Amino acid sequence: MEAYIFDAVRTVRGKGNKKGALAGMTPTHLTVTLLDELRQRHDLDTTQVEDLIMGCVTQIMDQGANIAKTAAQHSGYGDHLCGVTLNRFCGSGLEAINQAAAYVKAGFKDLVLAGGVESMSRVKMGADGGAMAMDPMVAMPGHFVPQGISADLIASKYGFTRDDCDAFAAESQQRAARAQEAGYFNKSRIPVRDINGFTVLDHDENIRPATTTEVLAGLDPSFAVMGQMGGFDAVAIDRYPEVATVEHIHHPGNSSAIVDGAALAMVGSKAAGERQGLKPRARIRSVAVYGTEPTIMLVGPAPASRIALEKAGMTKDDIDLYEVNEAFAVVPLRFMQDLGVPHDKVNVNGGAIAMGHPLGATGCMLFGTLLDELERRDLSTGLVTLCIGGGMGIATIIERV
């Protein structure tokens, strides 16, 4: 049985701080905004939607107590609608889609909504703690370092310079600005309104069209003090002694922005679509996850993509467009170097450096962006991949139908 994608939508992305436009909007409200959009857009018989699978990384406070079921209960879809919240760190939004597709392909469910949400202005990243970073008995033998140190380690090990990363970041901003100006996001990007119906935000708030490499060159590295004074450089070099020095080249301008946002995809069987009058837009060809050494941590996209390609019986050249999450500039740069993929196929409308990375939602956001762009260019196949904390990668291949 095939798993089809009938639609994918996302909210606009607001800056993830107290001054951000979406700081007053709860993650429940962001999610219900999309549930309302899908119901209205497709005149959806909500009694046929069986489950809501949501990725969310920091599951406390506004995002605690199973945010998926909270949103399902608040949506008006009906008491029958179940909800489950999962956490595969930055890959959570894509993992939710992959799990929904697995349910459908197995014949266990017919119609599922899957995606993610993260309100980073309201629930701070890392506020939930966890033994991986906080328990010395776990962190020390695991050679734990923060992700920014991992990003700088990758750059140092594989020869990427500050100029390389700044050039990539500036191009991400320019591509996103052009796409936003041209209306490429409008099909699936949903404005956020307050309870009175007034528009709070109708565009991606973090895009900075004036960004240049000259501007970025003036920013101080974010992780130098942490690495040197905090001892994390020594941890990284102990694990990778071939790296004599960790060069600290990442900063706020070439790293993913902290933002608020949500995204949902509608995944189902052919029969479920026919009952609802839904036209499939794409099918899931294959999915994969892959674990890497946890200190270097962020190199999982390429090996995960290789597994997904092998499972689909495809090569890298069979993929028309790629979406690689821009957690840090070095992540897609290393992906392109490792897999041998040209930049003109990767993140053609910019990425998280420009628009932001709402942790639990980003995978689903990239999925929808990819699908829209495949349709706009009348192309066939696409691959979405993200690096993941703790040393993982995730990948999904889709094919238009």
Short mmCIF file of C-alpha atoms in Angstrom, two decimals:
data_model
loop_
_atom_site.label_atom_id
_atom_site.label_comp_id
_atom_site.label_asym_id
_atom_site.label_seq_id
_atom_site.Cartn_x
_atom_site.Cartn_y
_atom_site.Cartn_z
CA MET A 1 0.00 0.00 0.00
CA GLU A 2 1.23 3.49 -0.83
CA ALA A 3 1.34 6.43 1.57
CA TYR A 4 0.22 9.59 -0.20
CA ILE A 5 0.63 13.24 0.73
CA PHE A 6 -2.55 15.20 0.12
CA ASP A 7 -1.38 18.53 1.47
CA ALA A 8 1.27 20.23 3.61
CA VAL A 9 0.91 23.61 5.30
CA ARG A 10 2.90 25.69 7.76
CA THR A 11 2.53 28.86 9.72
CA VAL A 12 4.67 31.88 9.10
CA ARG A 13 7.78 31.90 11.28
CA GLY A 14 8.12 34.56 13.97
CA LYS A 15 11.30 35.53 15.79
CA GLY A 16 11.66 33.32 18.83
CA ASN A 17 12.07 35.93 21.52
CA LYS A 18 9.82 38.16 23.59
CA LYS A 19 9.82 40.80 20.84
CA GLY A 20 8.78 38.33 18.15
CA ALA A 21 5.37 38.76 16.58
CA LEU A 22 4.23 35.26 17.63
CA ALA A 23 5.42 35.45 21.25
CA GLY A 24 1.83 35.93 22.38
CA MET A 25 0.59 32.91 20.41
CA THR A 26 0.64 29.55 22.21
CA PRO A 27 1.86 26.42 20.43
CA THR A 28 -1.69 25.08 20.74
CA HIS A 29 -2.97 28.14 18.87
CA LEU A 30 -0.33 27.74 16.13
CA THR A 31 -1.26 24.09 15.63
CA VAL A 32 -5.01 24.71 15.63
CA THR A 33 -4.48 27.46 13.04
CA LEU A 34 -3.24 24.75 10.66
CA LEU A 35 -5.91 22.24 11.64
CA ASP A 36 -8.52 24.90 10.82
CA GLU A 37 -6.82 25.65 7.51
CA LEU A 38 -6.81 22.01 6.40
CA ARG A 39 -10.44 21.50 7.42
CA GLN A 40 -11.60 24.60 5.54
CA ARG A 41 -9.34 24.17 2.51
CA HIS A 42 -10.54 20.63 1.81
CA ASP A 43 -14.02 20.70 3.36
CA LEU A 44 -12.59 17.90 5.46
CA ASP A 45 -14.78 15.31 7.13
CA THR A 46 -12.84 15.40 10.38
CA THR A 47 -14.44 12.20 11.64
CA GLN A 48 -12.22 10.36 9.16
CA VAL A 49 -8.96 11.78 10.57
CA GLU A 50 -7.66 9.11 12.92
CA ASP A 51 -4.59 10.58 14.57
CA LEU A 52 -2.44 13.68 15.00
CA ILE A 53 1.29 12.97 15.28
CA MET A 54 3.35 16.00 16.32
CA GLY A 55 7.04 16.54 16.79
CA CYS A 56 8.04 18.85 19.63
CA VAL A 57 11.49 19.01 21.20
CA THR A 58 11.06 20.94 24.45
CA GLN A 59 8.00 19.28 25.95
CA ILE A 60 7.39 21.33 29.08
CA MET A 61 5.16 24.28 30.06
CA ASP A 62 3.03 25.35 27.06
CA GLN A 63 4.38 22.37 25.13
CA GLY A 64 3.99 19.80 27.88
CA ALA A 65 1.26 17.25 28.60
CA ASN A 66 1.13 15.94 25.01
CA ILE A 67 0.76 19.07 22.88
CA ALA A 68 -0.63 16.98 20.00
CA LYS A 69 -3.63 15.77 22.00
CA THR A 70 -4.06 19.24 23.50
CA ALA A 71 -4.33 20.71 20.00
CA ALA A 72 -6.58 17.87 18.82
CA GLN A 73 -8.94 18.45 21.74
CA HIS A 74 -9.01 22.20 21.11
CA SER A 75 -9.46 21.89 17.35
CA GLY A 76 -13.11 20.97 17.14
CA TYR A 77 -12.26 17.93 15.01
CA GLY A 78 -14.06 15.69 17.51
CA ASP A 79 -13.28 13.71 20.62
CA HIS A 80 -12.29 10.72 18.51
CA LEU A 81 -9.12 12.44 17.28
CA CYS A 82 -6.12 11.02 19.11
CA GLY A 83 -2.76 12.76 19.47
CA VAL A 84 0.80 11.72 20.18
CA THR A 85 3.87 13.91 20.64
CA LEU A 86 7.32 12.60 19.74
CA ASN A 87 10.87 13.88 20.08
CA ARG A 88 13.64 13.02 17.65
CA PHE A 89 15.19 16.41 18.33
CA CYS A 90 15.52 18.49 15.14
CA GLY A 91 14.20 15.63 13.00
CA SER A 92 10.91 15.43 14.91
CA GLY A 93 8.67 17.07 12.31
CA LEU A 94 9.92 14.75 9.58
CA GLU A 95 9.84 11.73 11.88
CA ALA A 96 6.15 12.45 12.50
CA ILE A 97 5.47 12.28 8.75
CA ASN A 98 7.53 9.12 8.40
CA GLN A 99 5.64 7.41 11.22
CA ALA A 100 2.32 8.45 9.71
CA ALA A 101 3.44 7.03 6.36
CA ALA A 102 4.46 3.77 8.04
CA TYR A 103 1.02 3.43 9.66
CA VAL A 104 -0.66 3.99 6.29
CA LYS A 105 1.63 1.64 4.36
CA ALA A 106 1.03 -1.05 6.98
CA GLY A 107 -2.72 -0.63 6.66
CA PHE A 108 -3.12 0.29 10.33
CA LYS A 109 -4.42 3.81 9.67
CA ASP A 110 -6.05 5.47 6.67
CA LEU A 111 -5.77 9.22 7.25
CA VAL A 112 -3.33 10.93 9.62
CA LEU A 113 -2.16 14.48 10.19
CA ALA A 114 1.54 14.74 11.04
CA GLY A 115 4.02 17.55 11.62
CA GLY A 116 5.36 19.55 14.50
CA VAL A 117 5.40 22.73 16.53
CA GLU A 118 7.89 24.74 18.56
CA SER A 119 7.27 28.02 20.32
CA MET A 120 10.83 29.00 21.11
CA SER A 121 9.86 32.43 22.44
CA ARG A 122 7.68 30.83 25.12
CA VAL A 123 9.56 27.60 25.86
CA LYS A 124 13.32 28.09 25.80
CA MET A 125 15.53 25.59 24.04
CA GLY A 126 17.12 23.22 26.56
CA ALA A 127 14.70 24.14 29.34
CA ASP A 128 13.80 20.47 29.76
CA GLY A 129 17.35 19.45 30.68
CA GLY A 130 18.29 15.82 30.16
CA ALA A 131 21.05 13.43 31.11
CA MET A 132 22.80 13.58 27.71
CA ALA A 133 24.10 17.05 28.57
CA MET A 134 23.42 17.52 32.28
CA ASP A 135 24.50 14.27 33.97
CA PRO A 136 28.32 14.00 34.14
CA MET A 137 28.06 10.22 34.40
CA VAL A 138 26.46 10.24 30.94
CA ALA A 139 27.98 13.33 29.32
CA MET A 140 31.64 12.61 30.07
CA PRO A 141 31.94 9.08 28.61
CA GLY A 142 29.75 10.22 25.74
CA HIS A 143 32.20 13.02 24.90
CA PHE A 144 29.29 15.47 24.96
CA VAL A 145 29.76 18.90 23.39
CA PRO A 146 27.10 21.49 22.50
CA GLN A 147 25.97 21.53 18.89
CA GLY A 148 27.79 24.76 18.09
CA ILE A 149 31.08 23.11 19.05
CA SER A 150 30.16 20.17 16.80
CA ALA A 151 29.52 22.55 13.91
CA ASP A 152 32.89 24.22 14.39
CA LEU A 153 34.53 20.80 14.71
CA ILE A 154 33.06 19.73 11.35
CA ALA A 155 34.37 22.90 9.74
CA SER A 156 37.81 22.35 11.24
CA LYS A 157 37.96 18.66 10.27
CA TYR A 158 36.68 19.02 6.70
CA GLY A 159 38.29 22.33 5.76
CA PHE A 160 35.41 24.82 5.69
CA THR A 161 36.37 28.41 6.41
CA ARG A 162 34.52 31.35 7.93
CA ASP A 163 34.27 32.81 4.42
CA ASP A 164 32.70 29.59 3.11
CA CYS A 165 30.04 29.61 5.82
CA ASP A 166 29.33 33.33 5.54
CA ALA A 167 28.94 33.07 1.77
CA PHE A 168 26.49 30.21 2.17
CA ALA A 169 24.54 32.16 4.82
CA ALA A 170 24.30 35.29 2.69
CA GLU A 171 23.04 33.21 -0.23
CA SER A 172 20.42 31.58 2.01
CA GLN A 173 19.12 35.03 2.92
CA GLN A 174 19.06 36.18 -0.70
CA ARG A 175 17.29 33.03 -1.92
CA ALA A 176 14.67 33.27 0.83
CA ALA A 177 14.11 36.97 0.17
CA ARG A 178 13.62 36.35 -3.56
CA ALA A 179 11.25 33.46 -2.89
CA GLN A 180 9.19 35.47 -0.41
CA GLU A 181 9.01 38.44 -2.79
CA ALA A 182 7.95 36.17 -5.66
CA GLY A 183 5.22 34.53 -3.56
CA TYR A 184 6.71 31.03 -3.72
CA PHE A 185 5.69 30.31 -0.12
CA ASN A 186 2.14 31.60 -0.40
CA LYS A 187 0.48 28.30 -1.36
CA SER A 188 1.30 26.62 1.93
CA ARG A 189 2.38 29.39 4.31
CA ILE A 190 -0.51 30.40 6.56
CA PRO A 191 -0.74 33.76 8.37
CA VAL A 192 -1.33 33.66 12.12
CA ARG A 193 -4.32 35.55 13.50
CA ASP A 194 -5.34 36.22 17.07
CA ILE A 195 -8.58 35.07 18.69
CA ASN A 196 -10.34 38.14 17.29
CA GLY A 197 -9.33 37.35 13.74
CA PHE A 198 -6.76 40.13 13.42
CA THR A 199 -3.57 39.20 11.54
CA VAL A 200 -0.58 38.99 13.87
CA LEU A 201 2.01 37.97 11.24
CA ASP A 202 1.73 37.25 7.51
CA HIS A 203 5.38 36.74 6.48
CA ASP A 204 8.53 35.03 7.72
CA GLU A 205 9.80 37.56 10.21
CA ASN A 206 13.48 36.65 10.28
CA ILE A 207 14.41 37.06 6.59
CA ARG A 208 17.02 39.82 6.19
CA PRO A 209 17.41 40.76 2.49
CA ALA A 210 20.21 43.23 3.22
CA THR A 211 22.53 40.50 4.53
CA THR A 212 25.93 40.42 2.84
CA THR A 213 29.19 38.65 3.54
CA GLU A 214 30.60 42.01 4.60
CA VAL A 215 27.87 42.38 7.23
CA LEU A 216 28.39 38.82 8.45
CA ALA A 217 32.16 39.32 8.69
CA GLY A 218 31.59 41.75 11.54
CA LEU A 219 29.90 39.22 13.83
CA ASP A 220 31.78 37.55 16.66
CA PRO A 221 31.93 33.74 16.83
CA SER A 222 29.28 32.34 19.15
CA PHE A 223 31.08 29.32 20.55
CA ALA A 224 34.72 30.37 21.08
CA VAL A 225 34.42 31.17 24.79
CA MET A 226 32.30 28.09 25.40
CA GLY A 227 34.80 25.92 23.61
CA GLN A 228 37.96 27.35 25.11
CA MET A 229 36.94 28.35 28.64
CA GLY A 230 34.27 25.67 29.02
CA GLY A 231 36.64 22.90 28.00
CA PHE A 232 34.54 21.61 25.11
CA ASP A 233 37.31 22.18 22.53
CA ALA A 234 39.49 19.80 24.55
CA VAL A 235 36.71 17.22 24.58
CA ALA A 236 36.33 17.47 20.81
CA ILE A 237 40.07 17.25 20.18
CA ASP A 238 40.34 14.28 22.53
CA ARG A 239 37.80 12.51 20.35
CA TYR A 240 39.31 13.81 17.08
CA PRO A 241 43.06 14.22 17.74
CA GLU A 242 43.71 14.80 14.03
CA VAL A 243 42.10 18.24 14.55
CA ALA A 244 44.86 20.33 16.12
CA THR A 245 42.60 23.32 16.84
CA VAL A 246 38.85 23.87 16.70
CA GLU A 247 38.37 26.96 14.55
CA HIS A 248 35.31 28.85 15.77
CA ILE A 249 33.60 30.20 12.67
CA HIS A 250 29.87 29.99 13.41
CA HIS A 251 27.92 32.96 14.70
CA PRO A 252 24.26 34.11 14.72
CA GLY A 253 24.38 35.08 11.05
CA ASN A 254 25.49 31.70 9.69
CA SER A 255 23.54 29.55 12.15
CA SER A 256 19.82 28.78 12.19
CA ALA A 257 17.60 31.45 13.66
CA ILE A 258 15.49 30.76 16.76
CA VAL A 259 11.83 31.12 15.77
CA ASP A 260 8.24 30.08 16.50
CA GLY A 261 6.16 28.03 14.08
CA ALA A 262 4.13 24.93 13.27
CA ALA A 263 3.60 22.68 10.27
CA LEU A 264 1.27 19.83 9.29
CA ALA A 265 1.04 17.34 6.45
CA MET A 266 -1.95 15.19 5.53
CA VAL A 267 -0.90 11.59 4.95
CA GLY A 268 -3.23 8.81 3.86
CA SER A 269 -4.13 5.90 1.66
CA LYS A 270 -5.56 6.14 -1.84
CA ALA A 271 -8.95 4.95 -0.57
CA ALA A 272 -9.04 7.57 2.19
CA GLY A 273 -8.29 10.28 -0.34
CA GLU A 274 -11.03 9.09 -2.65
CA ARG A 275 -13.56 9.12 0.18
CA GLN A 276 -12.66 12.72 0.98
CA GLY A 277 -12.27 13.88 -2.61
CA LEU A 278 -8.58 14.58 -2.04
CA LYS A 279 -6.08 14.51 -4.90
CA PRO A 280 -2.66 13.07 -3.96
CA ARG A 281 0.23 15.45 -4.51
CA ALA A 282 3.07 13.01 -3.80
CA ARG A 283 3.94 9.65 -2.35
CA ILE A 284 6.62 8.63 0.12
CA ARG A 285 9.27 6.62 -1.73
CA SER A 286 11.50 5.78 1.23
CA VAL A 287 12.64 6.96 4.66
CA ALA A 288 15.77 6.40 6.72
CA VAL A 289 17.53 7.30 9.94
CA TYR A 290 21.21 6.86 10.71
CA GLY A 291 23.30 7.24 13.85
CA THR A 292 26.72 8.90 13.82
CA GLU A 293 29.42 9.46 16.42
CA PRO A 294 27.80 11.86 18.93
CA THR A 295 30.63 14.37 19.39
CA ILE A 296 30.76 15.42 15.74
CA MET A 297 26.99 14.89 15.83
CA LEU A 298 25.78 16.85 12.77
CA VAL A 299 27.06 14.76 9.83
CA GLY A 300 24.09 12.38 9.70
CA PRO A 301 22.24 13.81 6.63
CA ALA A 302 24.53 12.27 4.00
CA PRO A 303 24.59 8.68 5.35
CA ALA A 304 20.85 8.80 6.10
CA SER A 305 20.25 10.00 2.55
CA ARG A 306 22.37 7.21 1.12
CA ILE A 307 20.24 4.65 2.95
CA ALA A 308 17.00 6.28 1.74
CA LEU A 309 18.32 6.34 -1.84
CA GLU A 310 19.32 2.67 -1.64
CA LYS A 311 15.91 1.69 -0.27
CA ALA A 312 14.22 3.59 -3.10
CA GLY A 313 16.51 2.05 -5.74
CA MET A 314 17.77 5.50 -6.67
CA THR A 315 21.04 7.43 -6.91
CA LYS A 316 21.74 11.01 -5.86
CA ASP A 317 21.37 12.07 -9.49
CA ASP A 318 17.77 10.80 -9.56
CA ILE A 319 16.79 13.51 -7.06
CA ASP A 320 15.65 16.78 -8.61
CA LEU A 321 15.74 18.96 -5.47
CA TYR A 322 17.12 18.62 -1.95
CA GLU A 323 16.13 20.32 1.32
CA VAL A 324 18.91 20.11 3.92
CA ASN A 325 18.24 21.80 7.23
CA GLU A 326 20.58 24.73 7.80
CA ALA A 327 21.16 24.13 11.51
CA PHE A 328 24.57 25.67 10.87
CA ALA A 329 26.04 26.65 7.51
CA VAL A 330 28.57 23.83 7.67
CA VAL A 331 25.82 21.16 7.75
CA PRO A 332 24.58 21.59 4.15
CA LEU A 333 28.13 22.41 3.03
CA ARG A 334 29.37 19.08 4.39
CA PHE A 335 26.31 17.32 2.94
CA MET A 336 27.05 18.68 -0.54
CA GLN A 337 30.71 17.77 -0.20
CA ASP A 338 30.01 14.26 1.12
CA LEU A 339 27.21 13.31 -1.29
CA GLY A 340 28.51 15.25 -4.29
CA VAL A 341 25.40 17.36 -4.82
CA PRO A 342 25.56 20.86 -6.40
CA HIS A 343 24.27 23.91 -4.54
CA ASP A 344 21.80 24.71 -7.33
CA LYS A 345 19.80 21.64 -6.24
CA VAL A 346 19.97 22.34 -2.51
CA ASN A 347 17.73 24.74 -0.55
CA VAL A 348 16.83 26.67 -3.66
CA ASN A 349 14.53 29.00 -1.69
CA GLY A 350 16.82 29.49 1.28
CA GLY A 351 16.63 27.73 4.60
CA ALA A 352 16.74 27.95 8.36
CA ILE A 353 19.61 30.46 8.43
CA ALA A 354 17.24 32.93 6.81
CA MET A 355 13.81 31.78 7.97
CA GLY A 356 14.56 30.03 11.23
CA HIS A 357 14.45 26.57 12.77
CA PRO A 358 11.42 25.92 15.02
CA LEU A 359 12.89 22.66 16.26
CA GLY A 360 9.93 20.28 16.30
CA ALA A 361 8.32 21.74 13.18
CA THR A 362 11.23 22.23 10.78
CA GLY A 363 11.25 18.78 9.21
CA CYS A 364 7.62 19.14 8.15
CA MET A 365 8.25 22.71 6.98
CA LEU A 366 11.08 21.56 4.72
CA PHE A 367 8.86 18.77 3.43
CA GLY A 368 6.14 21.22 2.38
CA THR A 369 8.61 23.70 0.90
CA LEU A 370 10.12 20.92 -1.19
CA LEU A 371 6.75 19.69 -2.44
CA ASP A 372 5.65 23.18 -3.44
CA GLU A 373 8.88 23.84 -5.33
CA LEU A 374 8.76 20.50 -7.16
CA GLU A 375 5.28 21.43 -8.36
CA ARG A 376 6.28 24.97 -9.29
CA ARG A 377 9.18 23.72 -11.41
CA ASP A 378 7.26 20.66 -12.67
CA LEU A 379 9.92 18.33 -11.30
CA SER A 380 9.39 14.85 -9.92
CA THR A 381 11.55 13.77 -6.98
CA GLY A 382 12.85 15.40 -3.83
CA LEU A 383 14.78 14.48 -0.70
CA VAL A 384 14.45 16.10 2.75
CA THR A 385 17.14 15.58 5.36
CA LEU A 386 18.12 16.99 8.75
CA CYS A 387 20.97 16.58 11.18
CA ILE A 388 19.87 15.64 14.69
CA GLY A 389 21.29 16.10 18.18
CA GLY A 390 23.09 13.17 19.73
CA GLY A 391 24.50 12.11 16.36
CA MET A 392 21.62 11.18 14.06
CA GLY A 393 20.40 11.94 10.58
CA ILE A 394 16.98 11.52 8.99
CA ALA A 395 15.93 11.51 5.34
CA THR A 396 12.73 11.12 3.34
CA ILE A 397 12.31 10.82 -0.42
CA ILE A 398 9.08 11.94 -2.08
CA GLU A 399 7.83 11.57 -5.63
CA ARG A 400 5.07 13.61 -7.19
CA VAL A 401 2.03 11.77 -8.52
#
